[in-house]
JSON list of C-alpha atoms in Angstrom, two decimals:
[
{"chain": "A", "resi": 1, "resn": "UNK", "atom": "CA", "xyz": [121.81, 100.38, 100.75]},
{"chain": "A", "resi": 2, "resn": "UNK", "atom": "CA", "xyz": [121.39, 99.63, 97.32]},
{"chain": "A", "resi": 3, "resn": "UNK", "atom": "CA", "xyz": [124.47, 99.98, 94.55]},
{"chain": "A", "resi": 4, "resn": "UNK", "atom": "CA", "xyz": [122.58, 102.71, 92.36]},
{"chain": "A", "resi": 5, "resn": "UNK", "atom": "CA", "xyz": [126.25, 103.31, 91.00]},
{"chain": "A", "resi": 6, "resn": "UNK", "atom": "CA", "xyz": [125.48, 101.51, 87.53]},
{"chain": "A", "resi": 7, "resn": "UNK", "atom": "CA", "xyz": [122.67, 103.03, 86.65]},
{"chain": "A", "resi": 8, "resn": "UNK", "atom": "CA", "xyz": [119.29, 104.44, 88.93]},
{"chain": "A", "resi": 9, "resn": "UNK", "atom": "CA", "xyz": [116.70, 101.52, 90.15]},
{"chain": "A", "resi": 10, "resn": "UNK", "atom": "CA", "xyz": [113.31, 101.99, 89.13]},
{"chain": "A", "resi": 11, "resn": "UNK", "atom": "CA", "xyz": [110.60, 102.50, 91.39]},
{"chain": "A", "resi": 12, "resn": "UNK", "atom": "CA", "xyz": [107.02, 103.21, 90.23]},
{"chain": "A", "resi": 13, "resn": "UNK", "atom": "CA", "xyz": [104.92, 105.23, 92.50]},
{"chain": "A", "resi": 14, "resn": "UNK", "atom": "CA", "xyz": [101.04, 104.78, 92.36]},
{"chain": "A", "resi": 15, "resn": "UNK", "atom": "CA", "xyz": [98.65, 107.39, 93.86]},
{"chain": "A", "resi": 16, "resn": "UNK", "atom": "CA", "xyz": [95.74, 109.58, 92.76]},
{"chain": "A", "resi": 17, "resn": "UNK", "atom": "CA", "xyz": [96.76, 112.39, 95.04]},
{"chain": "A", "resi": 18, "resn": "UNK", "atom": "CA", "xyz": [99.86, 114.51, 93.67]},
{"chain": "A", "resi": 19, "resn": "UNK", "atom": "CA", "xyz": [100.78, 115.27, 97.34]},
{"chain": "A", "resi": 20, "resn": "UNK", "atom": "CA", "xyz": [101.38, 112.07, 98.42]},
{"chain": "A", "resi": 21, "resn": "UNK", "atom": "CA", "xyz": [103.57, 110.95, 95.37]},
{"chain": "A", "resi": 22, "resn": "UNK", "atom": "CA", "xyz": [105.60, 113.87, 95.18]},
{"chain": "A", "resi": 23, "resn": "UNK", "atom": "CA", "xyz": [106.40, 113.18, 99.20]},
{"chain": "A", "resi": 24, "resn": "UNK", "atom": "CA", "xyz": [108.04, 109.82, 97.91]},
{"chain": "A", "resi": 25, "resn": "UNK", "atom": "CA", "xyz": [109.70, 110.85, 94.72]},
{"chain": "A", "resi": 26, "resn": "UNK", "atom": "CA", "xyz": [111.44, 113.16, 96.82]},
{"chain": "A", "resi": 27, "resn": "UNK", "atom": "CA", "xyz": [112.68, 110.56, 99.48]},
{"chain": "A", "resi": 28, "resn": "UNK", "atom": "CA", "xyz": [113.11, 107.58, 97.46]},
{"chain": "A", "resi": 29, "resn": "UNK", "atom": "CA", "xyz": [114.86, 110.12, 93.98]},
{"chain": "A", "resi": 30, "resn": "UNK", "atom": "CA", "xyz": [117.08, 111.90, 97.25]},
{"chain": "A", "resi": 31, "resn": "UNK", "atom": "CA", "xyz": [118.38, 108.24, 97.91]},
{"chain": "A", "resi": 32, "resn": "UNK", "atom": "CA", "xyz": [119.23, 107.72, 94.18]},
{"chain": "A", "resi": 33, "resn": "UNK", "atom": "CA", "xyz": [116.24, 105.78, 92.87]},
{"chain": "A", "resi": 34, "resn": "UNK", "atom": "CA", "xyz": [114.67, 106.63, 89.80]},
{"chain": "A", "resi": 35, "resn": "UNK", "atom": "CA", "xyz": [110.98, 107.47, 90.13]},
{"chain": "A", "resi": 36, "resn": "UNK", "atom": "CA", "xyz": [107.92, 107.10, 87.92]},
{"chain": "A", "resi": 37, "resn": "UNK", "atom": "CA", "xyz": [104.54, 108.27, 88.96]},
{"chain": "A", "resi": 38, "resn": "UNK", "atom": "CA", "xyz": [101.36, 107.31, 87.88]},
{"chain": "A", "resi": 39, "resn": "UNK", "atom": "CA", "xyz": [97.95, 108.61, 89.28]},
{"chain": "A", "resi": 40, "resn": "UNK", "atom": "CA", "xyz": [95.88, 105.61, 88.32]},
{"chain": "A", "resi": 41, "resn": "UNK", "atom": "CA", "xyz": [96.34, 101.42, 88.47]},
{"chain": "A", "resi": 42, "resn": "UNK", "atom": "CA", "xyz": [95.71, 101.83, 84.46]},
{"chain": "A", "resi": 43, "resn": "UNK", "atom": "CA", "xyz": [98.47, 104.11, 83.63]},
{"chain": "A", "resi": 44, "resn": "UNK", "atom": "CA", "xyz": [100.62, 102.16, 86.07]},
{"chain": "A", "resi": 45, "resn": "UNK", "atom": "CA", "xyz": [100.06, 98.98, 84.14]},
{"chain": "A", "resi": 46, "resn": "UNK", "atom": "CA", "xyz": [100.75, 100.41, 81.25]},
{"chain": "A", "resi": 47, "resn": "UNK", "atom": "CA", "xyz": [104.36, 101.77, 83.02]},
{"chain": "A", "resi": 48, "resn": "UNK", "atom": "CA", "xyz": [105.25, 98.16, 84.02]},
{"chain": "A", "resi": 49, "resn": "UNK", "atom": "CA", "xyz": [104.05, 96.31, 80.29]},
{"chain": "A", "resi": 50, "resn": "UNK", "atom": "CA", "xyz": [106.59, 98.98, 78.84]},
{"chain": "A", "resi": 51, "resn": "UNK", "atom": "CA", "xyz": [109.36, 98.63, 81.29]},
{"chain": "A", "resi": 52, "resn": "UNK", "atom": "CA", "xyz": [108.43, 96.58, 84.67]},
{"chain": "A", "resi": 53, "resn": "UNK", "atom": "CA", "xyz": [110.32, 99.17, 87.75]},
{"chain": "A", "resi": 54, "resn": "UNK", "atom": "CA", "xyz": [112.06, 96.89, 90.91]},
{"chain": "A", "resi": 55, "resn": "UNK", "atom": "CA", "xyz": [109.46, 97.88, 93.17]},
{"chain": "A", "resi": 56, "resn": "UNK", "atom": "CA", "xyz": [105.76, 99.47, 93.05]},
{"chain": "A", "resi": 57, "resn": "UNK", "atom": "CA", "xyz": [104.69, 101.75, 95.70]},
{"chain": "A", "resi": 58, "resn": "UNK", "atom": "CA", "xyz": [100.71, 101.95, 95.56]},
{"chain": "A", "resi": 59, "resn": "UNK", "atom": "CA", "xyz": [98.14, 103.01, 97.21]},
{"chain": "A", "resi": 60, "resn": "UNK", "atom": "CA", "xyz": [94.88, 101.09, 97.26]},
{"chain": "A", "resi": 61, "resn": "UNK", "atom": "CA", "xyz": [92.19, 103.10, 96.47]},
{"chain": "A", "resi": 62, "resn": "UNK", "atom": "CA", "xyz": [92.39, 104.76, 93.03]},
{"chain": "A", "resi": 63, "resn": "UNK", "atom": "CA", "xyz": [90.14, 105.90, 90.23]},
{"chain": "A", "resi": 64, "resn": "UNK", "atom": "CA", "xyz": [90.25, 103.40, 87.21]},
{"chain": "A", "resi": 65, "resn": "UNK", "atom": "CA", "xyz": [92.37, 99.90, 88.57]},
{"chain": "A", "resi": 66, "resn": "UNK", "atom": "CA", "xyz": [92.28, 100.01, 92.55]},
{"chain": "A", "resi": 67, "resn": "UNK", "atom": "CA", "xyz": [95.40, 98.27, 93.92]},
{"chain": "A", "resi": 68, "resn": "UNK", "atom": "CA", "xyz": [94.00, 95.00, 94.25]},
{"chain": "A", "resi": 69, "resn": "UNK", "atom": "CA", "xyz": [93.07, 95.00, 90.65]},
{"chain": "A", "resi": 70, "resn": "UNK", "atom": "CA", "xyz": [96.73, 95.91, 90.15]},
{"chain": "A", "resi": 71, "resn": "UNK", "atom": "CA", "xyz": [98.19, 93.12, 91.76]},
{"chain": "A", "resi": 72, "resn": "UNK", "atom": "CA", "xyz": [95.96, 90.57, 90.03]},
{"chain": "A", "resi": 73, "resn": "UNK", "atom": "CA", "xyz": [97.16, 92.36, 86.70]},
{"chain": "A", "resi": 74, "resn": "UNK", "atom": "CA", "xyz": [100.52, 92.04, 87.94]},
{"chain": "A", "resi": 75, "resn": "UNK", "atom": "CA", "xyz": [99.94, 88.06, 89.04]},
{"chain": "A", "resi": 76, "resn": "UNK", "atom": "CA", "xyz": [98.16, 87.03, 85.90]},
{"chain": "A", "resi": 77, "resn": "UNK", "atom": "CA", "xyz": [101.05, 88.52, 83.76]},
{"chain": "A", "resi": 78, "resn": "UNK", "atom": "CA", "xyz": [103.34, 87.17, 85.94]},
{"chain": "A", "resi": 79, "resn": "UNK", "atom": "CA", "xyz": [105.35, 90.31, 86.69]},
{"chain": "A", "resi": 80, "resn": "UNK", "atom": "CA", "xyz": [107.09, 89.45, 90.44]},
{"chain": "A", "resi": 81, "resn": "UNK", "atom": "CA", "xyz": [107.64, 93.23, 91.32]},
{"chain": "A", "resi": 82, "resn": "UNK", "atom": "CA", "xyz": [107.55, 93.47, 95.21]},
{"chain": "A", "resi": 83, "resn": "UNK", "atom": "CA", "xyz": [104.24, 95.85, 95.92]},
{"chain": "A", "resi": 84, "resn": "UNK", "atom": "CA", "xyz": [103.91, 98.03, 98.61]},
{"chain": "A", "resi": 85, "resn": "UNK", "atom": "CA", "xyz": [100.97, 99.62, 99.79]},
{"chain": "A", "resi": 86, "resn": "UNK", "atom": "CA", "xyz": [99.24, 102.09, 101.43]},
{"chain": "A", "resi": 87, "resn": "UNK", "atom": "CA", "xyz": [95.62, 102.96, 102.48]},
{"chain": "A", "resi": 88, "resn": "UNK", "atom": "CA", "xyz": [93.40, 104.75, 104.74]},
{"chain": "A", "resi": 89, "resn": "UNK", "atom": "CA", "xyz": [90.52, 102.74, 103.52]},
{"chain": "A", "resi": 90, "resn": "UNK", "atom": "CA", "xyz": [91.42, 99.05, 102.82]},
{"chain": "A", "resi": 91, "resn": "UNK", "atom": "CA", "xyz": [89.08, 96.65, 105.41]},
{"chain": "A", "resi": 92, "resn": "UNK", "atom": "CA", "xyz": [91.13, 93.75, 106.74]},
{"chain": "A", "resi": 93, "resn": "UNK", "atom": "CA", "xyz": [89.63, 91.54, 104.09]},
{"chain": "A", "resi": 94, "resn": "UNK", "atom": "CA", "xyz": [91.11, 93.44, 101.61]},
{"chain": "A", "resi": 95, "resn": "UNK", "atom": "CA", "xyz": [94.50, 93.16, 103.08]},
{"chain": "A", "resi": 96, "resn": "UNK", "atom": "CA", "xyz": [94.25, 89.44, 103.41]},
{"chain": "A", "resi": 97, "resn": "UNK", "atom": "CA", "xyz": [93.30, 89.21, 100.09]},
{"chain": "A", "resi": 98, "resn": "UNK", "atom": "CA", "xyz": [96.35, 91.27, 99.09]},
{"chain": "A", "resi": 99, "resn": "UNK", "atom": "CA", "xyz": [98.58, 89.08, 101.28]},
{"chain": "A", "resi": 100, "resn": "UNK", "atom": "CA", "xyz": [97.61, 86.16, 99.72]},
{"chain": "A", "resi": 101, "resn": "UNK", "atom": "CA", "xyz": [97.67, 87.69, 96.29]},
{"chain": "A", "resi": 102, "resn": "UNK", "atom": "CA", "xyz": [101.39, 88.69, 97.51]},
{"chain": "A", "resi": 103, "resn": "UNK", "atom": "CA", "xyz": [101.83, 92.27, 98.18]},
{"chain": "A", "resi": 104, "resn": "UNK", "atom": "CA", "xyz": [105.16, 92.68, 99.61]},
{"chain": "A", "resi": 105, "resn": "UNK", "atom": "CA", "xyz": [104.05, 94.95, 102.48]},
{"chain": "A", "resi": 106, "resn": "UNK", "atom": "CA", "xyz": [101.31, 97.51, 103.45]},
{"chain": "A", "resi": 107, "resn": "UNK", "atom": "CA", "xyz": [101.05, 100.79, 105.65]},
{"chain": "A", "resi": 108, "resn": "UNK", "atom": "CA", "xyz": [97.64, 102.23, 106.63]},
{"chain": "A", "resi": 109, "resn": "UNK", "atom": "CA", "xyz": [97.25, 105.97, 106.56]},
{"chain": "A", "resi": 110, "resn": "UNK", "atom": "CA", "xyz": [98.43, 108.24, 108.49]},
{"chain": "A", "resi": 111, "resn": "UNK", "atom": "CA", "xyz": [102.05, 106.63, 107.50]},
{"chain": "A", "resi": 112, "resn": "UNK", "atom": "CA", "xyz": [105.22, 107.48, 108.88]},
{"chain": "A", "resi": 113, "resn": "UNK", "atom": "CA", "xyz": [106.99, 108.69, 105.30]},
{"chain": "A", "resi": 114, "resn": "UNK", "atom": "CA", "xyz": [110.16, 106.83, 106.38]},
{"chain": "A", "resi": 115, "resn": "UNK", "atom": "CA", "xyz": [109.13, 103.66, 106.94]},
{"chain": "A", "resi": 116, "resn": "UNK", "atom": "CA", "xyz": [107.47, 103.62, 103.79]},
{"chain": "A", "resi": 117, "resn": "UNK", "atom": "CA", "xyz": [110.69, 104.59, 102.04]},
{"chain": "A", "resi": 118, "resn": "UNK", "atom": "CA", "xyz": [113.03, 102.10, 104.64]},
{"chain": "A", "resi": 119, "resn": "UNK", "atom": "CA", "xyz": [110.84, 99.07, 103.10]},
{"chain": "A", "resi": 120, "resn": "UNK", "atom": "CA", "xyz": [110.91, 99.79, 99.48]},
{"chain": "A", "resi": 121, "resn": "UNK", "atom": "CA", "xyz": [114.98, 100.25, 99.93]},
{"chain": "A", "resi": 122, "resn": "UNK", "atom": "CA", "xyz": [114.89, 96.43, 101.20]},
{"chain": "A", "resi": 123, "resn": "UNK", "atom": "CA", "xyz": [112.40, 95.79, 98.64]},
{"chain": "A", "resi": 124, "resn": "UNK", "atom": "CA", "xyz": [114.74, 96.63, 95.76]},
{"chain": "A", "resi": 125, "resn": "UNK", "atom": "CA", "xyz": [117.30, 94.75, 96.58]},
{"chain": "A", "resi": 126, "resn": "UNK", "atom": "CA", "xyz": [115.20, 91.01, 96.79]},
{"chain": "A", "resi": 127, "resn": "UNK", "atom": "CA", "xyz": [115.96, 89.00, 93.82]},
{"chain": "A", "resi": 128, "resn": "UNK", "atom": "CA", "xyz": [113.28, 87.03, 92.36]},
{"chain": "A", "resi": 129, "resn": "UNK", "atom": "CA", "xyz": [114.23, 84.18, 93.83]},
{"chain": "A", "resi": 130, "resn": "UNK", "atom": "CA", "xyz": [113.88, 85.77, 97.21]},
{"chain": "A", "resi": 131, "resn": "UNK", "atom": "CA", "xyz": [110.76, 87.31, 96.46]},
{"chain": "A", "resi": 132, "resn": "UNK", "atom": "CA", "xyz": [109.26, 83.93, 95.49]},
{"chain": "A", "resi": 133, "resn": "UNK", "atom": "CA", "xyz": [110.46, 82.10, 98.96]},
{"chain": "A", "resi": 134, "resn": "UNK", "atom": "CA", "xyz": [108.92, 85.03, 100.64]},
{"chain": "A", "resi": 135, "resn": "UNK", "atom": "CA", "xyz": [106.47, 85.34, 103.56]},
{"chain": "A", "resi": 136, "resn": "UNK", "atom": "CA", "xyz": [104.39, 88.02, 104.87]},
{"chain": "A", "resi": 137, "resn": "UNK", "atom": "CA", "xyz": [105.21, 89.64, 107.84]}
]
C-alpha cells in the first residue's frame, strides 16, 4: 500500500463520462489518494502542465485530445507519469501504438473496477527510475 501519511498522492482521472470517473474517485479517494478529474485529454493536459499527478487514469476515446494524443503530449514534454487506460473502442493497433508510446497498462471495457484501481495503487508507488526500466506486460 502506499504511505499517503505525508500528504495524499495525486491521481488524475480522465473520462468524458461522469459515471465512470466518479466510480474511481470513489475507490482510489476511499484508499487515500487524492483525485482530479478531467472530462477531456485538453483539460487534463492542462492539470498535469500545472501540477503533473503520480499516475493518470484515462480512457481512450474522448472529445478534444483522445488518449493517444495524450500520451504523445505527455512524451514530447517529457512528463514520465505511469498511464493507465481504458477503452471499449481502441483496435489492437491502437494499443500497440500506446505500448510502444509507453502506457503503463490498459483495460478494455467492460472492466472489473478493482483491477483498475489494484494497478494504479502499484502504479503510484514506481519511481521514475522504475518506470523508465519498465516493460509491458
Amino acid at each position: 500500500m502506499v504511505n499517503l501519511s505525508t500528504s495524499p498522492v495525486r491521481i488524475l482521472i480522465v473520462d468524458d463520462e461522469p459515471l465512470i470517473a466518479e466510480l474511481f474517485v470513489e475507490a482510489l479517494g476511499g484508499l487515500g489518494f487524492k483525485c482530479e478529474v478531467a472530462s477531456d485529454g485538453l483539460s487534463a493536459l492542462e492539470l498535469i502542465r500545472k501540477s503533473p499527478p503520480a499516475v493518470i487514469v484515462s480512457d481512450y476515446r474522448m472529445p478534444n485530445l483522445n488518449g493517444l494524443e495524450l500520451l504523445k503530449f505527455l512524451n514530447d514534454l517529457n512528463f514520465m507519469i505511469p498511464v493507465i487506460w481504458i477503452s471499449g473502442n481502441a483496435t489492437s493497433e491502437i494499443f500497440r501504438e500506446a505500448w510502444r508510446m509507453g502506457v503503463y497498462d490498459f483495460f478494455e471495457k467492460p472492466f472489473k473496477l478493482e483491477d483498475v484501481v489494484a494497478q494504479a495503487v502499484t502504479a503510484a508507488t514506481f519511481t521514475k527510475e522504475e518506470l523508465a526500466g519498465r516493460t509491458p506486460r
